[in-house]
Coordinates of C-alpha atoms and ligand atoms in Angstrom, one line a residue:
X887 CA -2.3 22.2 54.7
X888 CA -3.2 25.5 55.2
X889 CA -6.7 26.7 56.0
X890 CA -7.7 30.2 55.5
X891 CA -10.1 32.8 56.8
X892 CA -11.4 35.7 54.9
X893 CA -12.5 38.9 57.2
X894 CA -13.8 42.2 56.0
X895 CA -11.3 44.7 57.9
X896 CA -13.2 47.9 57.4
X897 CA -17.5 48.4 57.5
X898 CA -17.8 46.2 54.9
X899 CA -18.4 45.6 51.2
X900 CA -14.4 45.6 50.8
X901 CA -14.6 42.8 48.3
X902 CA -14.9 40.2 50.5
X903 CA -17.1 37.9 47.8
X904 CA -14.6 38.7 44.4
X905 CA -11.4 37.3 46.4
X906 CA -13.2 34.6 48.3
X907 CA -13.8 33.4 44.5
X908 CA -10.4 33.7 43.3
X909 CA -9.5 31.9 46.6
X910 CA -11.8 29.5 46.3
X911 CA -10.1 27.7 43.0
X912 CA -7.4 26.1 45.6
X913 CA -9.7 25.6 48.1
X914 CA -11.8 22.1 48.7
X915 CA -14.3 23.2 51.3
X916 CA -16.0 27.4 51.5
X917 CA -17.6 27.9 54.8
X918 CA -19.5 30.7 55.8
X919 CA -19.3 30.9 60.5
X920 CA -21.6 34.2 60.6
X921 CA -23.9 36.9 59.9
X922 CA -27.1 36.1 57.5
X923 CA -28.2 37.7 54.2
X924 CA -27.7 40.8 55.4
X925 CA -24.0 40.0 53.3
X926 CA -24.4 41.2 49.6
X927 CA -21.2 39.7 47.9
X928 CA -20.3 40.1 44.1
X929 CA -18.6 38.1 42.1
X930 CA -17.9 38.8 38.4
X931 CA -16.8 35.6 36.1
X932 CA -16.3 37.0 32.4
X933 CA -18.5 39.3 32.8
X934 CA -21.3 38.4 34.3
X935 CA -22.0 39.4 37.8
X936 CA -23.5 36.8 41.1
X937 CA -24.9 38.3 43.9
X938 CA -24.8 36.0 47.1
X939 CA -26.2 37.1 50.3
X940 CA -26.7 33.6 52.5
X941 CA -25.0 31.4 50.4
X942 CA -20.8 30.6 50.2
X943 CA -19.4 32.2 47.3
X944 CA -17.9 28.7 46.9
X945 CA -21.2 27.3 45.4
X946 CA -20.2 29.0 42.0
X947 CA -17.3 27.1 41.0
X948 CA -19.4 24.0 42.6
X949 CA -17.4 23.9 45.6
X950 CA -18.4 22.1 48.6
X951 CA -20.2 25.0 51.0
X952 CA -20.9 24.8 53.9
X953 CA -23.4 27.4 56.2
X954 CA -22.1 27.0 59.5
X955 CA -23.8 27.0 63.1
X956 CA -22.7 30.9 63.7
X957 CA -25.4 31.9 60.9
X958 CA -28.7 32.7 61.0
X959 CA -30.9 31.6 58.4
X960 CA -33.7 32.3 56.6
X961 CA -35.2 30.0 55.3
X962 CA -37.2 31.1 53.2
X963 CA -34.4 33.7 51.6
X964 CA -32.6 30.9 51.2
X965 CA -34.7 28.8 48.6
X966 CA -35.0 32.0 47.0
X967 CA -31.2 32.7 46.7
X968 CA -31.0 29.2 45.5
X969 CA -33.4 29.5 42.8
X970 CA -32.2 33.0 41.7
X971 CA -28.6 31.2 41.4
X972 CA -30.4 28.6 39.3
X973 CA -32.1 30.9 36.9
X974 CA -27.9 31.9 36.7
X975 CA -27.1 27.9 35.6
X976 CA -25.3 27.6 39.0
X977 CA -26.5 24.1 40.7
X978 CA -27.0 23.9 44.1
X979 CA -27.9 20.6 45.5
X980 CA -27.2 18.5 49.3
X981 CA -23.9 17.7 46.9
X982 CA -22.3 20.2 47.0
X983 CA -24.2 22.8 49.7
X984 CA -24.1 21.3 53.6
X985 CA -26.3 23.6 56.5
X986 CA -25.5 22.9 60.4
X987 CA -28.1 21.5 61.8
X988 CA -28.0 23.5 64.8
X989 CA -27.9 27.0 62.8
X990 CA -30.3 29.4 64.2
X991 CA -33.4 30.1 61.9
X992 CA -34.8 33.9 61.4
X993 CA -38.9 33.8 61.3
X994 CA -41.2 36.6 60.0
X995 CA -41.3 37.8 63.2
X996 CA -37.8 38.4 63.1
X997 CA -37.8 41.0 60.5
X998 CA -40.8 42.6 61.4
X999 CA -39.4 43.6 64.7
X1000 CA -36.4 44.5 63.1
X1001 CA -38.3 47.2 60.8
X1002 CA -40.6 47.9 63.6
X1003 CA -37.0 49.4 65.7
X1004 CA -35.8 50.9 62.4
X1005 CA -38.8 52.9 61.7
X1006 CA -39.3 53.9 65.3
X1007 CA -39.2 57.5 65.8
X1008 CA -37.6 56.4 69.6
X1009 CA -34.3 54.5 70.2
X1010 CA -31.1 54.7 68.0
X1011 CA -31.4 54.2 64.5
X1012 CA -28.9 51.7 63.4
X1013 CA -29.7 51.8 59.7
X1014 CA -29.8 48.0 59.5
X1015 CA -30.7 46.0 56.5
X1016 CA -34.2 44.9 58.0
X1017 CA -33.3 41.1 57.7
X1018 CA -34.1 40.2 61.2
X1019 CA -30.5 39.7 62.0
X1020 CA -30.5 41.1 65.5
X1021 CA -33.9 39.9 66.6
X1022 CA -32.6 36.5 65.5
X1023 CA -29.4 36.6 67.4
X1024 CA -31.0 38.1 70.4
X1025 CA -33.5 34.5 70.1
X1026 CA -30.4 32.8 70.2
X1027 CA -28.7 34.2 73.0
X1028 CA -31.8 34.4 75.1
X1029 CA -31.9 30.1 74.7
X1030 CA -35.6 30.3 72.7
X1031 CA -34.3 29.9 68.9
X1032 CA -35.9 27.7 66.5
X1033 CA -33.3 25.8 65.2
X1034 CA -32.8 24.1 61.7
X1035 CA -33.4 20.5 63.5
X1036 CA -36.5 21.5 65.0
X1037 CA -37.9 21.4 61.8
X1038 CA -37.1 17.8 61.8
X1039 CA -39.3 17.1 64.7
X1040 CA -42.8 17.7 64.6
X1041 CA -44.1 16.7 67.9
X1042 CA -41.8 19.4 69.8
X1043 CA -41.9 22.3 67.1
X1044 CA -45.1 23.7 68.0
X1045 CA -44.1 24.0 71.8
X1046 CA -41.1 25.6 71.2
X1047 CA -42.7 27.9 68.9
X1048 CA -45.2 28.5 71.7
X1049 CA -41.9 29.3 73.9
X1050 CA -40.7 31.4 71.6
X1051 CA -44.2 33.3 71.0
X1052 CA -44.7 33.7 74.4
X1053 CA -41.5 36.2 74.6
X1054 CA -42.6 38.0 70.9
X1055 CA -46.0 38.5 72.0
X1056 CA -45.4 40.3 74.7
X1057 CA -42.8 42.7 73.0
X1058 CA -45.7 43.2 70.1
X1059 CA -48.2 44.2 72.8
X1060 CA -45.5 47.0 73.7
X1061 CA -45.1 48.1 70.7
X1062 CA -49.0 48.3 69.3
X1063 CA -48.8 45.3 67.3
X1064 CA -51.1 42.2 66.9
X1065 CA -50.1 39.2 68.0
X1066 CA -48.6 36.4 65.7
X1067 CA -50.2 33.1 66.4
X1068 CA -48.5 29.5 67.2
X1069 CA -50.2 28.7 63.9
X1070 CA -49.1 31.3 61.5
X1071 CA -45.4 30.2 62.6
X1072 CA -45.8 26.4 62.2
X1073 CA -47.2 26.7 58.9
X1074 CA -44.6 29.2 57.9
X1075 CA -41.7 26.7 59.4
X1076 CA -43.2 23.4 57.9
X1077 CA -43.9 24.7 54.5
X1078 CA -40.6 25.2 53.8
X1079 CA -38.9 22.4 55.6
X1080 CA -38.8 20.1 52.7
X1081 CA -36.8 22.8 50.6
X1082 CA -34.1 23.1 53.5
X1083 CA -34.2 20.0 55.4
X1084 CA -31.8 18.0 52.3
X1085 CA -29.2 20.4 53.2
X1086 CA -28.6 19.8 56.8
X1087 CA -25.5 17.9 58.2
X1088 CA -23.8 17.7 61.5
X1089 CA -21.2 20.8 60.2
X1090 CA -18.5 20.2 62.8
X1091 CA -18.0 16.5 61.6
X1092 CA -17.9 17.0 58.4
X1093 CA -15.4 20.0 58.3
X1094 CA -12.9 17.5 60.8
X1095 CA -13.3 14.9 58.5
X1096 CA -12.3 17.2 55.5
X1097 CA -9.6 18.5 57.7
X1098 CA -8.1 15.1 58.5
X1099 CA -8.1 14.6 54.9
X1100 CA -6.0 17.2 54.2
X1101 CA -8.6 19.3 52.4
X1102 CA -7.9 22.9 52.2
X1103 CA -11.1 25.4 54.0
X1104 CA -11.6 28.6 53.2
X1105 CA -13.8 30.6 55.6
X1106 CA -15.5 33.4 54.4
X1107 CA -16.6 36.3 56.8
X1108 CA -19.3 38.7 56.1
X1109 CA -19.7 42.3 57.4
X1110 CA -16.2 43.9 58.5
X1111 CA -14.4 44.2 62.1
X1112 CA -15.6 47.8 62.7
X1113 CA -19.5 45.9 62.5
X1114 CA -18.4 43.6 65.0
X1115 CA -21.3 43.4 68.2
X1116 CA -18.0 43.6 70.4
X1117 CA -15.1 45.2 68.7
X1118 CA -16.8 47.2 66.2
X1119 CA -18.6 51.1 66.5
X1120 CA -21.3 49.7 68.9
X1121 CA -24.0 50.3 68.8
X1122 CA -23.6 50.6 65.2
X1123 CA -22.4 47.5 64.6
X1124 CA -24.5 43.4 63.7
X1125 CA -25.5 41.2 66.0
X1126 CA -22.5 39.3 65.5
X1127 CA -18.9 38.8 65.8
X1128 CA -17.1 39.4 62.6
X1129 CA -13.3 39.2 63.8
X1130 CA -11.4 36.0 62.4
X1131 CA -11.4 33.9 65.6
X1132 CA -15.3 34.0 64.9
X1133 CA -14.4 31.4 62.1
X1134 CA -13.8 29.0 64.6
X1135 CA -17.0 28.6 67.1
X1136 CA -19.4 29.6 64.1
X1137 CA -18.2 26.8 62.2
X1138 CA -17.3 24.0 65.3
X1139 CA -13.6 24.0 64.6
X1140 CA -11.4 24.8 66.9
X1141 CA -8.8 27.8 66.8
X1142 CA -5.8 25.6 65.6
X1143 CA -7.5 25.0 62.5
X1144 CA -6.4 28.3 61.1
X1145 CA -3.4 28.9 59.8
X1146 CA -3.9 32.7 57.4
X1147 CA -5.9 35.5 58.3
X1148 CA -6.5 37.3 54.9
X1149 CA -8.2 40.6 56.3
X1150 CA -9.9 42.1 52.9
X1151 CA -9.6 45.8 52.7
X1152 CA -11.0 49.0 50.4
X1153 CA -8.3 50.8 49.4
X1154 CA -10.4 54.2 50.5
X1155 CA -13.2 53.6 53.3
X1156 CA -17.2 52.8 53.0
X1157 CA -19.9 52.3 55.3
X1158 CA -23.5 52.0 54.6
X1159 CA -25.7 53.0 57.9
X1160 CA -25.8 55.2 60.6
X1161 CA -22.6 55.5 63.0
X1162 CA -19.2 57.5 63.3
X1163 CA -17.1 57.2 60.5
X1164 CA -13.9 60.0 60.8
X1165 CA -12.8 59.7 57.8
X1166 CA -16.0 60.6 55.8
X1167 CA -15.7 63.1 52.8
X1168 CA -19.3 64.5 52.5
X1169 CA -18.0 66.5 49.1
X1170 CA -16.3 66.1 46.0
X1171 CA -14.1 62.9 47.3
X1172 CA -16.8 61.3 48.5
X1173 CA -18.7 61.6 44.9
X1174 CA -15.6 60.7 43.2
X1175 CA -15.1 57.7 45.0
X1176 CA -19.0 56.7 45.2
X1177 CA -19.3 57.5 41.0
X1178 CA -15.9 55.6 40.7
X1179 CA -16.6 52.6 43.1
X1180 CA -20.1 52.1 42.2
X1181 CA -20.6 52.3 46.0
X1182 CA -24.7 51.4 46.4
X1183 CA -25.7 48.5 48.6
X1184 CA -25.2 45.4 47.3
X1185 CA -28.5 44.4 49.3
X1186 CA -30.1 47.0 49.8
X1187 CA -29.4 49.5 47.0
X1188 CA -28.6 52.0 49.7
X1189 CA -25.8 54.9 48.6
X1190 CA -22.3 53.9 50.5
X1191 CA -20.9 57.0 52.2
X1192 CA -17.4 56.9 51.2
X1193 CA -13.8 58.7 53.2
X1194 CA -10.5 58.4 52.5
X1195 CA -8.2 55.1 53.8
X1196 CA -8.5 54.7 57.7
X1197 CA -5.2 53.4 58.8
X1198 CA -5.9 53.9 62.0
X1199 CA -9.1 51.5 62.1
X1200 CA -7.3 49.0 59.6
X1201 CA -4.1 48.7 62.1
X1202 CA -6.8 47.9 65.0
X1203 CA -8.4 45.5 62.4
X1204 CA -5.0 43.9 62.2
X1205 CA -4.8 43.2 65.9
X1206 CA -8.4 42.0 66.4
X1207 CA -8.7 39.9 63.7
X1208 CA -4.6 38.9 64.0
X1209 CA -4.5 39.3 60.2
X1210 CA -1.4 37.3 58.7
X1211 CA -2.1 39.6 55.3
X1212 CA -4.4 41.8 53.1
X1213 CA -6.6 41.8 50.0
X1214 CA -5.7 45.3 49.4
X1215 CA -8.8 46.1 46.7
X1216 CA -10.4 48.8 44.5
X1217 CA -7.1 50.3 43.9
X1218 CA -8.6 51.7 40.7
X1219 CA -11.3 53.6 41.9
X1220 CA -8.1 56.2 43.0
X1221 CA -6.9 56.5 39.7
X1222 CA -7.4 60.3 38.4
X1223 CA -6.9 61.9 41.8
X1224 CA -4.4 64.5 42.5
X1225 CA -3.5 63.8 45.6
X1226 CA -4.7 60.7 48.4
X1227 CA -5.4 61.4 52.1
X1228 CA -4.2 58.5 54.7
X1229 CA -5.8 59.1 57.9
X1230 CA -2.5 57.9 60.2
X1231 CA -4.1 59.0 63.8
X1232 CA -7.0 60.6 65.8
X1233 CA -7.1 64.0 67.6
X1234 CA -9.1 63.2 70.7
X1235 CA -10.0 66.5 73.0
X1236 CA -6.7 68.3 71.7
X1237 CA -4.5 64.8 72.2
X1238 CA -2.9 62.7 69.2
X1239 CA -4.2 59.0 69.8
X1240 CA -3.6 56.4 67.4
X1241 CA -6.6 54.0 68.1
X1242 CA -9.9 53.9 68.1
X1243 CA -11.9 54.7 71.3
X1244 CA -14.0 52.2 72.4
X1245 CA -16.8 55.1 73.6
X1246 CA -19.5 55.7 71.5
X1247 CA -18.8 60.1 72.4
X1248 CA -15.4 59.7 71.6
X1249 CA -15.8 57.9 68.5
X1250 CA -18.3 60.8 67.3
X1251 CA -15.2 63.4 68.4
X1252 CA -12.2 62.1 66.9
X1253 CA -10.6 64.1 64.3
X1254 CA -8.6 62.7 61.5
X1255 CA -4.9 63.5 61.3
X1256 CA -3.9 62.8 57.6
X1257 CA -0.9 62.5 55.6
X1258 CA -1.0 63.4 52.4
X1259 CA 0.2 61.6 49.2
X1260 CA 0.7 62.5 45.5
X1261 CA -2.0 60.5 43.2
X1262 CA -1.6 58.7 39.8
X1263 CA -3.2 59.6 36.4
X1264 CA -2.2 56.6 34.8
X1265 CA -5.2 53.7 34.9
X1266 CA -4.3 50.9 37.3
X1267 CA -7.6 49.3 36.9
X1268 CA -7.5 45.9 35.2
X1269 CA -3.5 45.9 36.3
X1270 CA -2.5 42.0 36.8
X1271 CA 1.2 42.8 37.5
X1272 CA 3.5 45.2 39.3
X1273 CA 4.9 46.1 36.5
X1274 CA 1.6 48.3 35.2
X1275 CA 1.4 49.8 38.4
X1276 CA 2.6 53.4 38.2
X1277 CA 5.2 54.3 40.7
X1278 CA 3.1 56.7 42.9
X1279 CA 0.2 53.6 43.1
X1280 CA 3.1 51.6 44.2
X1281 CA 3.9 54.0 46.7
X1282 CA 0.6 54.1 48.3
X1283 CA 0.4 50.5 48.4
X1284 CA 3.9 50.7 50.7
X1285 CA 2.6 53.7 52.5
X1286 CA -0.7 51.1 53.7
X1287 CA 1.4 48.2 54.5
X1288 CA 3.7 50.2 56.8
X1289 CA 1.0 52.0 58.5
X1290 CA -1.5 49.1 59.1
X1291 CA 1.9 46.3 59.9
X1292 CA 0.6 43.6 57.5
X1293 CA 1.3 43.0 54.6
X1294 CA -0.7 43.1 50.6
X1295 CA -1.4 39.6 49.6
X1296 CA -2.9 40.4 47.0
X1297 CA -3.7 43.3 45.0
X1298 CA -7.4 43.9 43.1
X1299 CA -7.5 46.3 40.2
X1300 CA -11.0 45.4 39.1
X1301 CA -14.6 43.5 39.7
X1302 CA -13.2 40.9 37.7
X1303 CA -11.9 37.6 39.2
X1304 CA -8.7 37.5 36.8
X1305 CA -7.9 41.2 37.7
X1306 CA -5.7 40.7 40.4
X1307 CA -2.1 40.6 41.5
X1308 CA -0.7 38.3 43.9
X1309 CA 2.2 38.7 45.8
X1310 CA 1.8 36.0 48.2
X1311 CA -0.7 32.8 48.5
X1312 CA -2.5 32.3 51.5
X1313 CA -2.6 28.5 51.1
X1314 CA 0.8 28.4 50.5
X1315 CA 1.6 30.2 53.9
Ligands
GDP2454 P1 -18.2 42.3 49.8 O1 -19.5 42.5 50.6 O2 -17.0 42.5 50.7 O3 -18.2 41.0 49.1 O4 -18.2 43.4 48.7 P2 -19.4 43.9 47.8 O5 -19.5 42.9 46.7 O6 -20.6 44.3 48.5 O7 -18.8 45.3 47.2 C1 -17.6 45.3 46.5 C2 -17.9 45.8 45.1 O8 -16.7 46.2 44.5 C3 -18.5 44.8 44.2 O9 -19.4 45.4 43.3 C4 -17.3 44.2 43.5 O10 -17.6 43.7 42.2 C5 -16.4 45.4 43.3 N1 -15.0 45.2 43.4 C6 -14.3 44.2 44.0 N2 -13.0 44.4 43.8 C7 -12.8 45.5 43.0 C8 -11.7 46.2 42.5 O11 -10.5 45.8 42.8 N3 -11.9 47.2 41.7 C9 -13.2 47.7 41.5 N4 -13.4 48.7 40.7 N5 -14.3 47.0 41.9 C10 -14.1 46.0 42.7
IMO2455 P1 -21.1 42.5 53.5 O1 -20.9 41.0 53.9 C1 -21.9 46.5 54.8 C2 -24.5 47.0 58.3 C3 -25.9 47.7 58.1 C4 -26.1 48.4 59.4 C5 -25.5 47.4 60.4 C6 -26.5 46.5 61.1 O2 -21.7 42.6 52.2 O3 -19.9 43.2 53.7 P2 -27.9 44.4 60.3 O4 -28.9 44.2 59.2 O5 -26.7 43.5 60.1 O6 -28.4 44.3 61.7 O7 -27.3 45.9 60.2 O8 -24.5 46.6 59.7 N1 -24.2 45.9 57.5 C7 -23.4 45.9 56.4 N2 -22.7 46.9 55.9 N3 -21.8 45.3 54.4 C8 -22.4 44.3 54.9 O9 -22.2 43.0 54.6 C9 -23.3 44.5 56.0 N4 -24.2 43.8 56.7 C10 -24.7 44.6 57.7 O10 -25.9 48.6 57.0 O11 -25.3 49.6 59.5
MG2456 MG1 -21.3 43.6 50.5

């Protein structure tokens, strides 16, 4: 049986949610191994559209999902994504929704500090979402998390939270903020626990006992490889890895569990926050493909800026995320153009390279080489076969595939779950 992973392979927002749903009919288990709702992923089922930030997009078609140990979780955004999905007629109960017990939880705190570094006027702006993600993740590395079980125990919570105070407060006092106190947490923690507490499960167990049955897991990655905390434009990156082999210790199966690497992937290039981006058309193409793509934040309603296709990053993508195939999406939003720019490699202080650098100074210098192609005025969007591609789409879709060295998967014309074209099934590897 073949278990897949789902990756963004760009900045994000590549359509990571829409294929994980059309995935997701042949799967048995959806896991998600990272990241928090700082994800915004869309789905649209006949027409109406589901916007998931924390949860699985698995938990529309009432799949078993599953939010694995590499999250971090709000708790509090979570019974609100819940309900909001309920107000939607989509049921999600300890049935059919599992949450690792030893996930790491984000606390007001979190998100406070978070804002407080954003809207600094010293230190590198990131442009985060202001979730808390990488005060969270910096709780967790530093050993003085709260973690989903501690809500389970009363009698230790309110020293750990003490712990964990002990660290904040001081970092407030720095900063010219009041201090939080031991109380306001506890009471913050335990009023929710009742909500979240039904959900949790020993992750790991369950997702080897569904593997032994021969149950099929899809994992679904947020973010995108060029966000990744090690591989990605630090710093402008999360607090997390985002690569495929991510899928594995965020979830507590091991590496040999996966057998497809589906890396999902814009057919132009986004990214919403600060950070170098080479490819970025601050002019006409960027409009174009903003109005075209509808390219606002899913979470935060921030304007995407938008570039022609990176091959360059994609083909690094490829490597760090060992992608099998791709989800080669938005194809559509291209219809109309004249002609489409490929960025094939970088000019680095007068040099051709064709990677990305992994300094921050030489990521702001590159300079896009480009190749350029003949557009389509035909519509592709909505196209659910080869056959209503036009010949120059076609091309371009070639033109990826040889440049990145993977191959389309599948092909999306549209938001819509039934608009897309497969070429070859990951579960059927
Ligand atoms: P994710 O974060 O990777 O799940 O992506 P988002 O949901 O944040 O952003 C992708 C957007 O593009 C969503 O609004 C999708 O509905 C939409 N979308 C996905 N695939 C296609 C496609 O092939 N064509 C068009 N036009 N829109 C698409
Ligand atoms: P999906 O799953 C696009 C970006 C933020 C910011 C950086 C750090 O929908 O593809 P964070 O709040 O994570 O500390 O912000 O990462 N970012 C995303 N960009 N899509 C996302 O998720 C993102 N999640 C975080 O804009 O630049
Ligand atoms: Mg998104």
């Amino acid at each position: 049986m073949a278990n897949v992973v789902v990756v963004g392979s760009q900045w994000g927002d590549e359509g990571k949610g829409k294929i994980v749903d059309w995935l997701s009919e042949q799967a048995d288990v959806i896991v998600r191994f990272q990241g928090g709702h700082n994800a915004g992923h869309t789905l649209v089922i006949d027409g109406t559209s589901y916007k998931l930030s924390l949860l699985p997009s698995g938990v529309v078609r009432g799949k078993m999902s599953v939010i694995g140990n590499g999250v971090v979780l709000d708790p509090h955004a979570f019974v609100a994504e819940v309900e909001k999905l309920k107000a939607q007629g989509v049921v999600v109960t300890p049935e059919n929704l599992r949450i690792a017990e030893n996930v790491t939880l984000i606390l007001s705190l979190h998100r406070e500090l978070d804002a407080l570094r954003e809207n600094s006027s010293t230190g590198t702006k990131i442009g985060t979402t202001k979730r808390g993600i990488g005060p969270a993740y910096e709780d967790k590395v530093g050993r003085r998390s709260i973690r989903l079980m501690d809500l389970k125990n009363l009698d230790t919570l309110r020293g750990k939270v003490e712990r964990l105070l002990a660290h904040h407060n001081a970092l407030r006092r720095g900063l010219d903020q009041e201090e939080v106190s031991a109380d306001v947490i506890y009471e913050e923690l335990t009023s929710v626990a009742d909500q979240v507490l039904p959900f949790m499960d020993s992750v790991w167990k369950l997702l080897d006992g569904e593997r032994k049955d021969g149950k099929r897991i899809l994992f679904e990655g947020a973010q995108g490889a060029l966000l990744d905390i090690d591989h990605g434009t630090y710093p402008f990156v999360t607090s997390s890895n985002t690569v495929a082999g991510q899928a594995a210790s965020g979830s507590g199966l091991g590496p040999t569990a996966i057998d497809y690497v589906l890396g999902i992937t814009k057919a132009y290039t986004t990214r919403v926050g600060e950070g170098p981006f080479p490819t970025e058309q601050q002019n006409e193409v960027g409009d174009f493909l903003g109005t075209r793509g509808h390219e606002f934040g899913t979470v935060t309603g921030r304007k995407r800026r938008c570039g022609w296709f990176d091959a360059v990053l994609v083909r690094q993508t490829v490597c760090t995320s060992g992608i099998s195939g791709i989800a080669l999406t938005k194809l559509d939003v291209l219809d109309g153009l004249d002609e489409i720019k490929i960025c094939v490699a970088y000019e680095l202080d007068g040099e051709r390279i064709d990677y990305l650098p992994a300094s921050q100074g030489a990521q702001e210098r590159v300079k896009p080489i480009y190749e350029t192609l003949p557009g389509w005025k035909e519509s592709t969007e909505g196209a659910r076969s080869w056959a209503d591609l036009p010949a120059q789409a076609i091309k371009y879709v070639r033109q990826v595939e040889e440049l990145i060295g993977a191959p389309v998967a599948l092909l999306s014309t549209s938001p819509e779950r039934e608009d897309t074209i497969l070429v070859q099934n990951p579960f059927q590897d």
